[in-house]
Coordinates of C-alpha atoms and ligand atoms in Angstrom, one line a residue:
X1 CA 13.6 -22.2 -0.5
X2 CA 16.8 -20.8 -1.4
X3 CA 15.7 -20.2 -5.1
X4 CA 14.5 -17.3 -6.5
X5 CA 13.3 -19.5 -9.5
X6 CA 12.0 -21.9 -7.2
X7 CA 10.0 -19.5 -5.5
X8 CA 8.4 -17.9 -8.4
X9 CA 7.3 -21.2 -9.7
X10 CA 5.7 -22.7 -6.8
X11 CA 2.9 -19.9 -7.4
X12 CA 0.7 -22.2 -9.5
X13 CA -1.5 -21.1 -12.9
X14 CA -5.0 -21.6 -12.6
X15 CA -5.2 -24.9 -13.8
X16 CA -9.4 -24.1 -14.9
X17 CA -8.3 -21.0 -16.9
X18 CA -4.9 -21.2 -17.4
X19 CA -4.5 -17.5 -15.5
X20 CA -0.8 -17.0 -15.1
X21 CA -2.2 -14.8 -11.9
X22 CA -3.2 -16.5 -9.1
X23 CA -7.3 -16.0 -9.3
X24 CA -9.7 -13.7 -6.2
X25 CA -12.1 -17.1 -5.5
X26 CA -14.3 -13.6 -4.1
X27 CA -17.1 -16.1 -2.5
X28 CA -18.3 -17.2 0.6
X29 CA -19.9 -20.6 -0.6
X30 CA -19.3 -23.4 -3.3
X31 CA -22.1 -25.3 -5.2
X32 CA -22.3 -29.3 -4.3
X33 CA -22.9 -32.0 -6.6
X34 CA -24.5 -33.5 -3.5
X35 CA -24.4 -33.3 0.2
X36 CA -20.9 -33.4 1.3
X37 CA -19.9 -34.1 -2.3
X38 CA -17.8 -30.9 -3.4
X39 CA -14.4 -30.0 -5.1
X40 CA -12.4 -29.5 -1.9
X41 CA -14.3 -26.0 -0.9
X42 CA -17.6 -26.0 0.7
X43 CA -17.5 -22.9 3.0
X44 CA -14.9 -20.1 2.5
X45 CA -14.3 -19.8 6.5
X46 CA -13.2 -23.2 6.1
X47 CA -11.1 -22.6 2.8
X48 CA -10.5 -20.5 -0.1
X49 CA -8.8 -21.6 -3.3
X50 CA -6.9 -18.2 -2.9
X51 CA -6.0 -18.4 0.5
X52 CA -5.0 -22.1 0.3
X53 CA -2.8 -21.1 -2.6
X54 CA -0.8 -18.5 -0.3
X55 CA -0.9 -20.9 2.6
X56 CA 0.8 -23.6 0.3
X57 CA 3.4 -21.1 -0.9
X58 CA 4.4 -19.9 2.8
X59 CA 4.6 -23.4 4.5
X60 CA 6.9 -24.0 1.5
X61 CA 8.9 -21.1 2.0
X62 CA 8.9 -21.8 6.2
X63 CA 9.8 -25.4 5.4
X64 CA 7.0 -26.7 7.1
X65 CA 3.8 -28.7 6.8
X66 CA 0.8 -26.7 7.1
X67 CA -0.2 -23.1 7.1
X68 CA -3.1 -21.2 7.9
X69 CA -3.8 -17.3 7.3
X70 CA -5.2 -15.0 9.7
X71 CA -6.8 -11.4 9.5
X72 CA -3.7 -10.2 11.0
X73 CA -0.4 -10.6 12.6
X74 CA -2.3 -10.8 16.2
X75 CA -5.3 -13.1 15.0
X76 CA -2.6 -15.5 14.0
X77 CA -0.5 -15.1 17.5
X78 CA -3.9 -15.7 19.3
X79 CA -4.5 -18.8 17.7
X80 CA -1.2 -20.4 19.0
X81 CA -2.1 -19.1 22.6
X82 CA -5.5 -21.4 22.0
X83 CA -3.7 -24.5 21.7
X84 CA -3.1 -23.7 25.4
X85 CA -5.7 -24.2 28.3
X86 CA -6.0 -22.8 32.1
X87 CA -2.8 -23.3 34.2
X88 CA -0.1 -23.7 31.3
X89 CA 2.4 -21.1 31.3
X90 CA 4.3 -19.5 28.5
X91 CA 8.1 -18.6 28.5
X92 CA 8.3 -15.4 26.5
X93 CA 11.3 -13.0 24.9
X94 CA 10.9 -9.7 27.1
X95 CA 11.6 -7.5 24.5
X96 CA 8.5 -8.6 23.1
X97 CA 5.6 -6.9 20.7
X98 CA 3.6 -4.7 22.5
X99 CA 0.7 -6.4 20.9
X100 CA 1.7 -9.2 22.2
X101 CA 2.2 -8.3 25.4
X102 CA -1.2 -7.1 25.5
X103 CA -2.5 -10.1 24.1
X104 CA -0.9 -12.2 27.0
X105 CA -1.3 -9.6 29.8
X106 CA -4.9 -8.2 29.2
X107 CA -6.5 -11.1 27.3
X108 CA -5.2 -14.2 28.4
X109 CA -3.7 -14.2 31.9
X110 CA -7.7 -14.1 33.4
X111 CA -8.3 -17.5 31.5
X112 CA -5.3 -18.2 33.5
X113 CA -2.1 -18.8 31.4
X114 CA 0.6 -17.1 32.8
X115 CA 3.4 -15.4 31.2
X116 CA 7.0 -15.5 32.3
X117 CA 9.8 -12.8 30.7
X118 CA 13.2 -14.0 30.5
X119 CA 16.2 -12.2 28.6
X120 CA 15.8 -15.5 26.2
X121 CA 19.6 -14.2 24.2
X122 CA 20.9 -15.6 27.5
X123 CA 20.1 -19.7 26.8
X124 CA 20.8 -20.0 30.2
X125 CA 17.6 -17.7 31.3
X126 CA 15.5 -19.8 29.4
X127 CA 16.4 -23.4 31.0
X128 CA 15.8 -21.9 34.9
X129 CA 12.9 -20.3 33.7
X130 CA 11.5 -23.3 32.6
X131 CA 8.7 -25.4 34.9
X132 CA 7.1 -28.0 34.4
X133 CA 3.9 -25.6 33.3
X134 CA 5.7 -24.3 30.5
X135 CA 3.7 -25.6 27.2
X136 CA 5.1 -22.8 25.0
X137 CA 8.2 -20.7 24.6
X138 CA 7.6 -17.8 22.7
X139 CA 10.5 -16.1 20.6
X140 CA 10.9 -13.1 18.5
X141 CA 14.2 -12.8 17.1
X142 CA 15.3 -10.2 16.2
X143 CA 13.1 -8.4 18.5
X144 CA 11.1 -5.5 18.4
X145 CA 12.4 -2.8 18.4
X146 CA 16.2 -3.6 20.4
X147 CA 17.1 -6.1 17.4
X148 CA 17.9 -8.9 20.1
X149 CA 18.9 -11.9 18.6
X150 CA 18.0 -15.7 20.3
X151 CA 19.7 -19.0 19.5
X152 CA 16.5 -20.6 18.2
X153 CA 18.6 -24.0 17.9
X154 CA 19.5 -24.0 21.2
X155 CA 16.3 -23.2 22.6
X156 CA 14.8 -25.7 20.6
X157 CA 16.4 -28.1 21.9
X158 CA 15.4 -27.3 25.4
X159 CA 12.1 -26.4 24.5
X160 CA 12.0 -30.5 23.1
X161 CA 13.8 -31.8 26.4
X162 CA 10.5 -30.4 28.4
X163 CA 8.0 -31.3 26.0
X164 CA 7.0 -27.4 25.5
X165 CA 6.3 -26.1 21.6
X166 CA 8.8 -23.1 20.7
X167 CA 6.9 -20.9 18.5
X168 CA 9.1 -17.9 17.0
X169 CA 7.6 -14.3 15.2
X170 CA 9.3 -14.6 12.1
X171 CA 7.7 -11.2 10.7
X172 CA 11.0 -9.4 11.1
X173 CA 13.2 -11.8 9.4
X174 CA 11.1 -13.2 6.9
X175 CA 11.9 -16.8 5.6
X176 CA 13.7 -15.1 2.9
X177 CA 16.8 -14.9 5.7
X178 CA 15.8 -17.2 8.7
X179 CA 13.7 -20.2 8.5
X180 CA 12.9 -21.1 12.2
X181 CA 11.4 -24.6 11.3
X182 CA 14.6 -25.7 10.0
X183 CA 16.8 -25.2 13.4
X184 CA 14.1 -27.0 15.4
X185 CA 11.1 -24.7 16.5
X186 CA 7.6 -26.6 15.7
X187 CA 5.7 -22.9 14.8
X188 CA 6.4 -20.1 13.4
X189 CA 3.7 -16.6 13.4
X190 CA 4.6 -13.7 10.6
X191 CA 2.7 -10.5 11.1
X192 CA 2.5 -10.7 7.0
X193 CA 1.6 -7.3 7.2
X194 CA 4.8 -7.0 7.4
X195 CA 7.7 -7.9 4.6
X196 CA 5.6 -10.8 3.5
X197 CA 3.0 -8.1 2.1
X198 CA 5.8 -5.7 1.6
X199 CA 3.8 -2.5 0.4
X200 CA 2.0 -1.5 3.3
X201 CA -1.3 -2.4 2.2
X202 CA -2.6 -4.5 4.1
X203 CA -3.1 -6.5 7.6
X204 CA -2.4 -10.0 7.7
X205 CA -1.1 -12.9 9.7
X206 CA 0.5 -16.5 9.4
X207 CA 1.0 -19.5 11.3
X208 CA 3.3 -22.0 10.3
X209 CA 3.5 -25.6 11.6
X210 CA 6.4 -27.5 10.9
X211 CA 4.2 -31.2 11.5
X212 CA 0.9 -31.9 10.0
X213 CA -0.6 -32.9 13.4
X214 CA 0.3 -29.6 14.9
X215 CA -0.9 -27.9 11.9
X216 CA -4.2 -29.8 12.3
X217 CA -4.9 -28.1 15.5
X218 CA -4.0 -24.9 14.3
X219 CA -6.2 -25.1 10.6
X220 CA -9.1 -26.3 13.6
X221 CA -8.5 -23.3 15.7
X222 CA -8.5 -21.1 12.4
X223 CA -12.0 -22.4 10.9
X224 CA -13.5 -23.1 14.5
X225 CA -12.6 -19.3 15.9
X226 CA -12.6 -17.9 12.5
X227 CA -10.6 -14.9 12.0
X228 CA -9.1 -16.0 8.8
X229 CA -8.0 -13.9 5.9
X230 CA -10.2 -12.7 3.1
X231 CA -9.1 -13.9 -0.9
X232 CA -8.6 -10.2 -1.9
X233 CA -5.6 -10.1 0.8
X234 CA -4.4 -13.3 0.6
X235 CA -3.7 -12.5 -3.2
X236 CA -2.0 -9.3 -2.1
X237 CA 0.0 -11.4 0.2
X238 CA 1.2 -13.8 -2.6
X239 CA 2.3 -10.4 -5.2
X240 CA 4.2 -9.4 -2.2
X241 CA 5.9 -12.3 -1.4
X242 CA 6.7 -12.8 -5.5
X243 CA 9.2 -9.6 -4.6
X244 CA 10.4 -10.5 -1.0
X245 CA 13.6 -11.9 -1.6
X246 CA 14.8 -9.6 -3.9
X247 CA 13.7 -6.9 -1.3
X248 CA 14.8 -8.3 1.8
X249 CA 18.1 -8.2 -0.2
X250 CA 17.7 -4.4 -0.9
X251 CA 16.5 -3.6 2.6
X252 CA 19.5 -5.2 4.2
X253 CA 21.9 -3.4 2.5
X254 CA 19.9 0.2 2.2
X255 CA 20.0 -0.7 6.4
X256 CA 23.2 -1.9 7.1
X257 CA 24.3 1.7 5.4
X258 CA 22.6 3.3 7.6
X259 CA 23.3 1.6 10.6
X260 CA 26.7 2.2 9.9
X261 CA 26.0 5.8 9.4
X262 CA 24.6 6.1 12.7
X263 CA 27.2 4.5 15.1
X264 CA 30.0 7.3 13.6
X265 CA 27.1 10.2 14.0
X266 CA 28.5 12.4 17.5
X267 CA 24.6 12.0 18.6
X268 CA 24.2 8.7 18.8
X269 CA 24.6 7.0 21.8
X270 CA 24.1 3.2 20.4
X271 CA 23.0 1.8 17.6
X272 CA 20.9 -1.5 17.4
X273 CA 21.8 -3.5 14.1
X274 CA 22.3 -7.3 13.8
X275 CA 24.7 -6.9 11.0
X276 CA 27.1 -4.6 13.1
X277 CA 30.3 -6.0 14.7
X278 CA 29.2 -4.3 17.6
X279 CA 25.8 -5.7 18.3
X280 CA 26.1 -8.0 21.0
X281 CA 24.6 -10.6 19.0
X282 CA 26.1 -10.7 15.8
X283 CA 27.8 -14.0 15.9
X284 CA 24.5 -15.8 16.4
X285 CA 23.0 -13.5 13.7
X286 CA 25.6 -14.9 11.1
X287 CA 25.1 -17.9 12.1
X288 CA 21.3 -18.5 11.8
X289 CA 20.0 -16.0 9.4
X290 CA 21.2 -14.9 5.7
X291 CA 20.8 -11.3 6.5
X292 CA 20.3 -8.9 9.1
X293 CA 16.7 -7.2 7.9
X294 CA 15.6 -4.3 7.3
X295 CA 15.4 -2.6 11.0
X296 CA 17.6 -0.3 12.7
X297 CA 17.1 1.2 15.9
X298 CA 18.8 3.9 18.1
X299 CA 18.8 5.6 21.2
X300 CA 20.3 9.7 21.3
X301 CA 23.1 10.8 23.6
X302 CA 20.5 13.4 25.2
X303 CA 18.5 10.6 26.2
X304 CA 14.9 12.5 26.3
X305 CA 11.5 11.6 24.9
X306 CA 11.1 15.6 23.9
X307 CA 14.6 14.9 21.6
X308 CA 13.2 11.8 20.1
X309 CA 10.3 13.4 19.3
X310 CA 12.0 15.9 17.5
X311 CA 14.1 13.9 15.7
X312 CA 11.0 12.0 14.6
X313 CA 8.9 14.8 13.8
X314 CA 11.9 16.3 11.1
X315 CA 12.6 13.2 9.0
X316 CA 11.3 13.8 5.3
X317 CA 11.5 10.4 3.5
X318 CA 11.3 8.6 6.7
X319 CA 7.7 9.1 7.5
X320 CA 6.6 8.8 10.8
X321 CA 4.1 6.0 11.5
X322 CA 3.9 2.4 13.3
X323 CA 4.1 -0.6 11.1
X324 CA 7.2 -1.5 9.2
X325 CA 8.4 -3.9 6.1
X326 CA 7.3 -1.8 3.4
X327 CA 8.8 -0.3 0.9
X328 CA 8.5 3.4 2.2
X329 CA 10.7 4.2 5.0
X330 CA 8.8 5.0 8.1
X331 CA 10.8 6.1 11.5
X332 CA 9.0 5.5 14.9
X333 CA 9.3 6.5 18.7
X334 CA 8.4 2.9 20.3
X335 CA 7.7 4.6 23.8
X336 CA 5.1 6.1 22.6
X337 CA 3.9 4.1 19.5
X338 CA 4.0 0.5 19.6
X339 CA 5.2 0.2 23.3
X340 CA 2.9 2.3 25.3
X341 CA 0.5 -0.1 26.8
X342 CA 4.0 -1.9 28.1
X343 CA 4.5 -0.2 31.9
X344 CA 7.5 2.6 31.3
X345 CA 9.8 0.3 33.9
X346 CA 9.0 -2.6 32.4
X347 CA 9.3 -1.4 29.1
X348 CA 13.0 0.6 30.1
X349 CA 14.3 -2.6 31.4
X350 CA 13.8 -4.0 28.3
X351 CA 16.1 -1.4 26.7
X352 CA 13.9 0.4 24.9
X353 CA 14.9 3.8 26.1
X354 CA 13.1 6.7 26.2
X355 CA 15.3 8.2 23.2
X356 CA 15.1 5.2 21.2
X357 CA 13.9 5.6 17.3
X358 CA 12.6 2.8 15.4
X359 CA 13.5 2.5 11.8
X360 CA 11.8 0.9 9.1
X361 CA 14.6 1.0 6.1
X362 CA 12.7 0.7 3.1
X363 CA 13.8 1.0 -0.5
X364 CA 15.0 4.5 -1.5
X365 CA 18.8 5.3 -2.1
X366 CA 20.5 4.1 0.6
X367 CA 22.4 7.7 0.4
X368 CA 19.0 9.9 0.2
X369 CA 18.4 8.2 3.5
X370 CA 21.1 9.2 4.9
X371 CA 21.0 13.3 4.1
X372 CA 17.5 12.8 5.5
X373 CA 18.6 11.7 9.0
X374 CA 21.7 14.0 8.9
X375 CA 19.3 17.2 8.4
X376 CA 17.2 15.4 11.4
X377 CA 20.3 15.7 13.6
X378 CA 21.1 19.1 12.1
X379 CA 17.5 20.3 13.1
X380 CA 18.0 18.1 16.4
X381 CA 21.4 20.3 17.5
X382 CA 20.2 23.5 16.7
X383 CA 17.4 23.7 18.8
X384 CA 15.4 26.1 16.7
X385 CA 12.0 25.9 15.2
X386 CA 13.2 25.5 12.1
X387 CA 12.1 22.0 10.4
X388 CA 13.4 20.9 6.8
X389 CA 10.7 19.2 6.4
X390 CA 8.2 22.2 6.6
X391 CA 10.7 23.9 5.0
X392 CA 10.1 21.1 2.1
X393 CA 6.5 21.8 2.2
X394 CA 6.5 24.9 1.1
X395 CA 9.0 25.2 -1.5
X396 CA 6.4 22.3 -2.8
X397 CA 3.6 24.6 -2.5
X398 CA 4.8 28.0 -3.0
Ligands
LIG1 C1 3.1 -5.9 13.7 C2 3.8 -7.3 14.4 C3 3.0 -8.2 14.8 C4 1.3 -7.6 15.3 O1 0.7 -8.0 13.6 P1 -0.4 -7.2 13.3 O2 -0.4 -7.7 11.7 O3 -0.2 -5.6 13.2 O4 -1.7 -7.7 14.3 C5 3.3 -8.8 15.9 N1 4.6 -9.3 15.7 C6 5.6 -8.3 15.3 C7 7.2 -8.8 15.4 C8 5.3 -7.4 14.6 O5 6.3 -6.6 13.6

């Protein structure tokens, strides 16, 4: 869906009452006329009208046939892994979300599902790592937190040739920027906690399937294992999606300005943002997405955890927190936060340096965000105990 008018009007008004906003059907069950005779709903784990509206909406946005909403992004990822059986292998991007790594290694390895991690930015690595047992290729693009971009179309064709599924975690781009199913992927997953929700006020996950048959398997797992999204959180995600296109455009504009500023700063070693010409995958990013999103990462010339911690604890507008994709800017130190569960050598090898700092650039004025970063760099250089954040708190409280 390319058009805001289409998006806004694909959210239906309530046929029963005419309510303009989608009603929240806060119910566990539905009255039946006779056993098995109902209006399409019998029990709210199996189906709920509010959740169904969200699922139809996101399926439309991602150009898929079927969507299923889960209680978290990880529950959505979990449902996709459950399509596999003992002996099957996953080929996954090496710079993978820490929670997905933990799920694959600490939960599914003991059930006999093996995972091979490769740098998927090089398509040959994918080709070389495929075995007869590879049944699922797992991509994140852009990746978290070093914003690597993989060629979805090229990898989709490898998946097809080798009879395995391609699933793309589209959390960072969102369907407003990138639609993996149109590039040949079979499945898309989202942490709707991030840009789809957009306001840092919920935890939710989505799986979208390109084909009906695969979608039915996901829906079966959603009902059989039960990690559904509740009606109120479904409603919040719908409400978030209503402004997704606008938000993503502004997140991208702000992030581009922040990335360009960081690239000129003498204390910065390297900036990771697909919208920079210096980004190693800039060309493929331009080809497969409509914009570059709101996440920017960078490393410091002083490549130590201490320096990074000093930086991330001194910003004022960039709040130190896990997560991303909300209207308020956030800063994080992946080595100690989202990627803590990945062993240090593996983490560094995947490009998550000790001083790597990740910004989720929000919807504040770009100039204010840049001023905030400038002040944090001064704090870093001064090597003093002065913090402009503390200064601010003092000035408010006095
Ligand atoms: C946050 C995140 C997840 C996990 O989602 P939750 O909603 O926190 O369970 C998965 N993938 C990516 C890329 C994420 O950023």
